[in-house]
Amino acid sequence: MSKRDLERARKERLKLLREIEGLLSFITDPVLVVDAKGHIVHTNSAAEQMLERSQIIMIGKHVTEFVQSASLSQYIKQGKPAANLAVCMMNAKGARLEFSCRLHPLLVDAQVEGAILFFTKPALRQEQEKSFRYGTRFSLDDVIGSSPAITALKEQVMKIAKSESTVLIRGESGTGKEVLAQSIHRLSHRNKGPFVAINCAAIPEALLESELFGYEEGAFTGAKKGGKPGRFELAKGGTLFLDEIGDMPLYLQAKLLRVLQERRIERVGGTKSIEVDVRIIAATHKDLESMIANNQFREDLYFRLNVIPLYVPPLRERKEDLYELIQYYMHKFCKRFGKEPKRFSSQALKKIFNYRWPGNIRELENMVEYIVNLEIGDLVTVSSLPAPIREMPEDQHRDMAEETHEPQTVSHLSKSLYKVNEVEEQLIIQALQRFGTSTEGKRKAAEALGISLATLYRKLEKMKRRR
Ligand SMILES: Nc1ncnc2c1ncn2[C@@H]1O[C@H](COP(=O)(O)OP(=O)(O)OP(=O)(O)O)[C@@H](O)[C@H]1O
């Protein structure tokens, strides 16, 4: 085979791998693909979540390290299909979870090359889990951060949680709007009731109406026998979280407005009027005011929803919380994956602090998970950071003082600001150790830190005062 043929074959194989990974990611039950000896060659994210281990850890290991079964290895070796093998999956904390495994052997020219293993929950557990589906995972204690903005937001949440009024949470994607909605529910009088969420952007328009309001038997082709309750009914006595409300089509906005006014619904295809007993919390990252101006969002609905407005600031406006969040997630993922916490080099920290975090906390969480999974020893350098952070052009670096919104007086400094100051101090000390304390050294240190010489002097003055 020529070099070109080899390269083409390599590319074909890579393409096939990407296709397989893509397909596996759509499957919401855990899937493991193993070779003929039972070593894992692919996993999907559902398997990662279930086993609480990252793909990087699992690939190459024998399946029996994670899945216990009397006969699984035999089935794989012999290339025998199986429909319903009882297995136990063991997560990183050592918990044993019962699953039913379907095995599809991979045969090439009648030779066993491996197997695809699908894991589904036994029917009884599916039933038990249904009752947990409308619970919450987060409380206000899970809202990490002590910047003035987050502290004020938490105080506001505590004040309004007990009220029955509708809340509209605004903020960019990944800032924690759902975390906040769940915290409100937990603090409310309705906390014994369900917390039912619906993402108006994720559900196809044609299904959204029946998902929200339910339907009666025979309402449309394919409607379930006996009909189906909608989220308004399922949330009875609790909270209904309408996520991405800005993506709701106009005709449903009109219907929602009517429901909010009359506090009653009718299922699609039904005539019976059902009383609504829910508290509504809506959220969006969209600019509703300009949507109203462009006739894309109803102004009357906006006023109905915006009774208690809450705003979650983007991470770049509260970089004081970065360090606390990184520590929180470092601890969480190290515990989950059984790893030792890692330290960041000063240059890596500088990149992190100067990055704009367009994906907000979700992006930060992903970064820490990625880093925890890297086999790089305990020091995280710039080269280990994800590409968007690592490759941020120097001219996008901002003055750290501007970005951290440092309050002017010492009395305003919160606990976490001290932490940022500690990080900053570390960076400054390391830079001065490297370049020296002469004027020229300070100039170089300021340049390396991405701040002006005047800012460096100001920070050095502050450091002196703090000591
Ligand atoms: N203050 C916080 N402290 C710790 N984790 C947080 C905080 N806020 C958000 N998170 C985490 O960030 C992720 C995104 O949060 P969430 O889904 O609530 O964001 P969102 O604003 O609703 O996003 P979207 O608009 O995309 O739905 C979650 O995994 C959550 O655990």
XYZ file of C-alpha atoms and ligand atoms in Angstrom:
498
model
C 0.000 0.000 0.000
C 1.392 3.426 -0.932
C 1.894 6.174 1.645
C -1.050 8.069 0.149
C -3.315 5.022 0.439
C -2.251 4.576 4.038
C -3.029 8.215 4.800
C -6.424 7.912 3.095
C -7.191 4.744 5.083
C -6.169 6.520 8.303
C -8.505 9.421 7.513
C -11.351 7.049 6.663
C -10.869 5.288 9.982
C -10.841 8.571 11.878
C -14.011 9.671 10.101
C -15.685 6.409 11.018
C -14.620 6.832 14.636
C -16.080 10.349 14.771
C -19.309 9.028 13.264
C -19.503 6.295 15.899
C -18.814 8.804 18.679
C -21.528 11.076 17.268
C -24.056 8.259 17.125
C -23.235 7.078 20.642
C -23.697 10.580 22.021
C -27.351 10.537 20.924
C -28.088 7.452 23.010
C -29.322 8.370 26.457
C -28.716 4.950 28.031
C -25.154 3.848 28.834
C -23.312 2.123 25.966
C -19.875 0.477 26.019
C -18.131 -0.923 22.945
C -15.528 -3.584 23.688
C -12.967 -5.501 21.644
C -12.915 -9.313 21.387
C -11.072 -9.595 24.705
C -13.502 -7.321 26.521
C -11.360 -4.163 26.604
C -13.359 -0.954 26.272
C -12.842 0.902 22.983
C -15.764 3.382 23.059
C -18.125 4.793 25.656
C -20.898 7.345 25.455
C -21.531 10.195 27.869
C -24.447 8.355 29.517
C -21.962 5.615 30.492
C -19.525 8.243 31.782
C -22.257 9.736 33.944
C -23.520 6.414 35.204
C -20.065 5.096 36.080
C -18.905 8.553 37.234
C -15.724 8.130 35.265
C -14.449 9.873 32.214
C -13.942 8.141 28.870
C -10.192 8.763 29.148
C -10.096 6.570 32.262
C -12.263 3.768 30.880
C -10.862 3.223 27.393
C -8.389 0.352 27.314
C -9.578 -1.102 30.648
C -11.367 -4.434 30.851
C -15.145 -4.111 31.020
C -15.292 -6.269 34.165
C -13.544 -3.489 36.094
C -16.791 -1.534 35.797
C -19.475 -4.135 35.082
C -19.985 -7.245 37.201
C -21.720 -10.218 35.670
C -21.386 -13.985 35.871
C -21.470 -14.510 32.126
C -20.720 -11.240 30.282
C -17.090 -12.131 29.456
C -18.160 -15.499 28.069
C -20.787 -13.912 25.834
C -18.261 -11.382 24.493
C -15.620 -14.033 23.822
C -18.032 -16.342 22.058
C -19.729 -13.568 20.065
C -23.107 -14.615 21.435
C -25.956 -12.097 21.433
C -27.828 -11.547 24.696
C -31.097 -9.741 25.307
C -31.391 -9.405 29.034
C -28.276 -10.101 31.091
C -28.537 -9.009 34.710
C -25.403 -6.985 35.509
C -24.163 -4.581 38.197
C -22.412 -1.377 37.156
C -19.967 -0.026 39.726
C -19.544 3.711 39.910
C -16.454 5.575 41.118
C -17.778 5.702 44.669
C -18.153 1.928 44.717
C -21.968 1.959 44.525
C -23.453 -1.021 42.682
C -26.265 -0.215 40.273
C -28.434 -2.927 38.802
C -28.813 -2.888 35.031
C -30.047 -5.083 32.286
C -27.506 -5.578 29.468
C -28.226 -6.186 25.798
C -25.220 -7.493 23.882
C -24.760 -7.153 20.143
C -21.679 -9.077 18.937
C -19.415 -7.541 16.281
C -18.450 -10.231 13.798
C -16.156 -9.731 10.813
C -15.859 -12.688 8.449
C -17.485 -14.788 11.166
C -14.723 -13.855 13.578
C -15.496 -12.142 16.871
C -14.061 -8.604 16.835
C -15.897 -7.234 19.829
C -19.352 -6.335 21.099
C -21.678 -3.422 21.722
C -23.193 -3.421 25.201
C -26.393 -1.460 25.871
C -27.414 -1.013 29.473
C -30.987 -0.252 30.501
C -32.556 0.039 33.898
C -34.703 -2.847 35.103
C -38.397 -1.950 34.782
C -38.945 -1.653 38.550
C -36.183 0.944 38.916
C -37.580 2.987 36.024
C -40.865 3.235 37.929
C -39.140 4.186 41.170
C -37.123 6.882 39.410
C -40.188 8.468 37.841
C -41.191 9.709 41.260
C -37.806 11.420 41.683
C -37.893 13.035 38.261
C -39.618 16.140 39.442
C -37.277 16.846 42.333
C -34.436 19.356 42.655
C -30.677 18.844 42.720
C -29.667 22.321 43.825
C -30.234 24.565 46.814
C -28.943 28.046 47.561
C -25.880 26.476 49.224
C -24.878 25.152 45.810
C -24.726 28.679 44.420
C -20.999 29.199 44.756
C -19.535 32.691 44.919
C -19.269 35.552 47.352
C -18.812 38.478 44.980
C -21.041 41.453 45.843
C -23.259 40.596 42.847
C -23.858 36.984 43.893
C -24.232 37.863 47.568
C -26.920 40.421 46.676
C -28.639 37.891 44.420
C -28.726 35.243 47.169
C -30.186 37.771 49.604
C -32.830 38.695 47.042
C -33.691 35.005 46.533
C -34.162 34.496 50.268
C -36.483 37.495 50.403
C -38.709 36.470 47.497
C -38.705 32.668 47.786
C -41.723 32.473 50.087
C -43.871 34.682 47.858
C -46.285 33.136 45.349
C -45.491 35.714 42.652
C -44.060 34.857 39.263
C -40.286 35.226 38.844
C -38.419 36.063 35.659
C -34.726 35.146 35.756
C -32.537 36.808 33.149
C -28.910 36.037 32.402
C -26.600 34.575 29.784
C -26.488 30.872 29.068
C -24.674 28.846 31.731
C -24.865 31.485 34.465
C -26.973 29.305 36.748
C -30.568 30.355 36.079
C -31.921 26.851 36.659
C -29.784 26.454 39.794
C -31.414 29.622 41.094
C -34.926 28.480 40.122
C -34.436 25.220 42.033
C -33.070 27.129 45.037
C -36.192 29.303 45.070
C -38.413 26.226 44.952
C -36.521 24.609 47.838
C -36.951 27.721 49.982
C -40.619 28.175 49.085
C -43.747 26.902 50.812
C -44.177 24.617 47.817
C -40.973 22.672 48.488
C -42.851 19.469 49.306
C -44.433 19.653 45.839
C -42.760 18.867 42.506
C -40.306 21.089 40.612
C -41.172 20.566 36.956
C -38.956 22.105 34.290
C -39.638 22.512 30.604
C -37.173 23.912 28.105
C -39.225 25.779 25.520
C -36.288 25.861 23.083
C -35.509 22.144 23.268
C -39.007 20.795 22.556
C -40.185 20.854 18.929
C -42.827 23.541 18.415
C -45.455 20.983 17.403
C -45.086 19.152 20.726
C -44.662 22.099 23.065
C -48.362 22.832 23.455
C -49.289 19.264 24.450
C -46.218 19.004 26.690
C -47.313 22.123 28.552
C -51.043 21.583 28.714
C -51.411 17.830 28.133
C -53.858 16.207 25.732
C -56.977 14.058 25.722
C -57.249 10.654 24.085
C -57.716 10.982 20.323
C -56.589 14.643 20.283
C -54.254 13.871 17.365
C -52.823 10.888 15.485
C -50.476 9.037 17.795
C -52.028 10.455 20.970
C -51.720 8.008 23.867
C -54.766 6.068 25.026
C -56.246 7.771 28.044
C -54.539 11.076 27.175
C -51.582 12.591 28.980
C -51.213 15.291 31.625
C -49.078 18.304 30.705
C -46.384 19.944 32.814
C -48.893 22.371 34.350
C -50.787 19.423 35.809
C -47.634 17.528 36.782
C -46.399 20.581 38.695
C -49.566 20.761 40.817
C -48.734 22.034 44.293
C -45.166 22.857 43.217
C -43.192 25.042 40.821
C -43.208 25.099 37.025
C -39.914 26.289 35.534
C -40.364 27.648 32.016
C -36.806 27.723 30.711
C -35.900 29.661 27.530
C -39.271 31.425 27.579
C -37.975 33.773 24.843
C -38.160 30.822 22.441
C -41.862 30.211 22.942
C -43.839 30.690 19.707
C -46.252 33.653 19.653
C -49.459 31.598 19.555
C -48.386 29.711 22.686
C -47.409 32.976 24.362
C -51.056 34.044 23.923
C -52.280 30.774 25.420
C -49.830 30.995 28.314
C -50.967 34.540 29.048
C -54.569 33.367 29.268
C -53.575 30.553 31.620
C -51.694 32.971 33.863
C -54.695 35.316 33.956
C -57.362 32.689 34.517
C -55.260 30.145 36.435
C -57.016 27.355 34.510
C -56.005 25.123 31.607
C -57.688 22.852 29.096
C -55.864 19.855 27.684
C -55.374 19.814 23.890
C -58.494 18.216 22.409
C -60.322 18.495 25.729
C -63.126 20.640 27.067
C -62.738 20.167 30.813
C -61.229 23.165 32.568
C -58.565 22.207 35.119
C -57.437 24.479 37.924
C -53.769 25.445 37.875
C -51.936 25.303 41.202
C -48.340 26.172 40.344
C -45.867 28.922 40.928
C -44.230 30.012 37.692
C -40.532 30.750 37.374
C -39.485 31.692 33.842
C -35.964 32.215 32.520
C -34.311 33.459 29.375
C -30.983 34.630 28.016
C -32.749 36.600 25.277
C -33.233 40.354 25.110
C -37.002 40.317 25.630
C -37.289 44.114 25.348
C -35.967 44.152 21.791
C -38.041 41.070 21.005
C -41.108 43.065 22.121
C -40.017 45.957 19.891
C -39.764 43.489 16.982
C -43.144 41.883 17.760
C -41.514 38.581 18.662
C -42.562 38.594 22.297
C -45.873 39.747 23.761
C -45.546 42.766 25.975
C -48.563 41.761 28.108
C -46.994 38.355 28.797
C -43.704 40.054 29.645
C -45.430 42.145 32.331
C -47.242 39.072 33.676
C -43.951 37.193 34.018
C -41.693 40.009 35.132
C -43.319 40.450 38.545
C -40.106 39.583 40.409
C -37.160 40.173 38.089
C -33.837 38.519 38.926
C -30.620 38.987 36.984
C -27.694 36.567 37.112
C -24.525 38.383 36.017
C -22.116 36.698 33.598
C -18.941 35.233 35.042
C -16.743 37.884 33.410
C -18.504 40.513 35.534
C -17.760 38.671 38.753
C -14.306 37.260 38.260
C -13.886 37.532 42.026
C -15.801 34.213 42.131
C -13.489 32.411 39.715
C -11.070 31.077 42.272
C -13.816 29.815 44.587
C -15.595 28.129 41.676
C -12.400 26.495 40.415
C -11.686 25.120 43.885
C -15.264 23.902 44.215
C -15.210 22.045 40.915
C -11.641 20.786 41.424
C -12.760 19.211 44.686
C -15.936 17.807 43.110
C -14.259 16.178 40.099
C -11.201 14.929 42.001
C -13.548 13.200 44.427
C -15.645 11.786 41.610
C -12.709 10.482 39.568
C -10.528 9.525 42.555
C -7.749 11.999 41.672
C -5.485 14.362 43.614
C -6.208 18.110 43.267
C -3.988 19.978 40.807
C -2.286 23.396 41.133
C -2.223 26.047 38.408
C 0.934 27.770 37.180
C 0.847 31.560 37.414
C 0.676 31.897 33.623
C -2.216 29.432 33.456
C -4.058 31.366 36.179
C -3.467 34.570 34.284
C -5.025 33.087 31.157
C -8.005 31.864 33.178
C -8.511 35.225 34.864
C -8.266 37.148 31.610
C -10.525 34.855 29.593
C -14.029 36.169 28.962
C -15.902 32.919 29.745
C -18.664 33.172 27.123
C -20.127 29.851 28.339
C -20.034 31.103 31.935
C -20.049 28.588 34.816
C -20.941 25.667 32.558
C -17.751 26.345 30.554
C -15.667 26.701 33.714
C -17.076 23.431 35.084
C -16.156 21.696 31.818
C -12.646 23.155 31.915
C -11.999 21.835 35.422
C -13.381 18.392 34.547
C -11.129 18.313 31.471
C -8.072 19.291 33.525
C -8.773 16.784 36.298
C -8.858 14.038 33.666
C -5.551 14.983 32.063
C -2.597 12.788 32.994
C -0.226 15.721 33.550
C 0.990 15.511 37.123
C -0.160 18.047 39.656
C 0.776 21.309 37.890
C -1.550 22.772 35.273
C 0.390 24.891 32.785
C -0.908 27.016 29.895
C -0.358 24.145 27.451
C -2.831 21.959 29.387
C -5.655 24.491 29.168
C -8.473 23.980 26.625
C -7.697 25.643 23.270
C -10.033 28.680 23.526
C -8.451 29.751 26.824
C -4.907 28.804 25.851
C -5.062 30.431 22.441
C -6.697 33.700 23.496
C -4.796 36.463 21.690
C -2.717 38.673 23.964
C -4.604 41.832 22.876
C -7.764 40.385 24.406
C -6.124 40.340 27.804
C -7.616 42.957 30.016
C -6.360 44.751 32.983
C -7.133 42.398 35.862
C -8.173 45.284 38.051
C -10.861 46.349 35.594
C -12.141 42.829 35.154
C -12.391 41.971 38.829
C -14.391 45.138 39.525
C -12.385 45.825 42.616
C -14.348 47.905 45.072
C -12.650 51.110 46.125
C -12.694 50.711 49.867
C -11.303 47.958 52.030
C -14.609 47.633 53.900
C -16.249 46.350 50.731
C -13.812 43.525 50.256
C -15.584 40.215 50.519
C -14.073 36.937 51.623
C -13.576 35.738 48.065
C -11.968 38.986 46.964
C -9.247 38.290 49.467
C -8.769 34.995 47.686
C -8.454 36.737 44.339
C -6.025 39.102 45.924
C -4.049 36.132 47.184
C -3.910 34.717 43.669
C -2.937 38.103 42.275
C -0.272 38.493 44.915
C 1.134 35.108 44.034
C 1.244 36.065 40.360
C 2.900 39.392 41.095
C 5.475 37.892 43.462
C 6.356 35.196 40.948
C 6.697 37.757 38.168
C 8.973 39.960 40.296
C 11.058 36.961 41.327
C 11.536 36.202 37.669
C 12.211 39.683 36.320
C 13.632 41.397 39.420
C 12.465 44.426 41.373
C 14.332 47.114 39.403
C 12.213 49.537 37.388
C 13.043 47.535 34.280
C 12.146 44.286 36.107
C 8.823 45.766 37.166
C 8.125 46.918 33.626
C 8.741 43.385 32.319
C 6.693 41.861 35.155
C 3.764 44.168 34.342
C 4.024 43.191 30.677
C 4.049 39.478 31.525
C 1.037 39.946 33.804
C -0.858 41.797 31.087
C -1.311 44.942 33.207
C 0.100 48.450 32.938
C 3.122 49.515 34.995
C 0.915 52.021 36.856
C -1.524 49.218 37.792
C 1.368 47.084 39.019
C 2.565 49.936 41.264
C -0.958 50.405 42.576
C -1.255 46.716 43.333
C 2.138 46.671 45.059
C 1.005 49.586 47.233
C -2.170 47.662 48.163
C -0.136 44.560 48.948
C 2.100 46.616 51.255
C -0.943 48.019 53.056
C -2.406 44.555 53.522
C 0.748 43.166 55.129
N -23.295 29.756 41.333
C -23.029 28.506 40.923
N -22.257 27.728 41.665
C -21.919 26.493 41.258
N -22.315 25.959 40.109
C -23.113 26.672 39.343
C -23.534 27.979 39.707
N -24.322 28.460 38.743
C -24.376 27.501 37.803
N -23.663 26.433 38.152
C -23.450 25.234 37.330
O -23.395 25.703 35.988
C -24.114 24.851 35.113
C -25.134 25.665 34.347
O -26.158 26.114 35.231
P -27.660 26.310 34.732
O -28.097 25.161 33.884
O -28.470 26.657 35.925
O -27.462 27.591 33.797
P -28.550 28.359 32.945
O -28.281 29.809 33.124
O -29.913 27.859 33.286
O -28.141 27.931 31.477
P -29.054 27.897 30.138
O -29.539 29.295 29.900
O -28.077 27.453 29.094
O -30.148 26.920 30.407
C -24.720 23.772 35.981
O -23.974 22.598 35.765
C -24.557 24.225 37.404
O -24.156 23.138 38.183
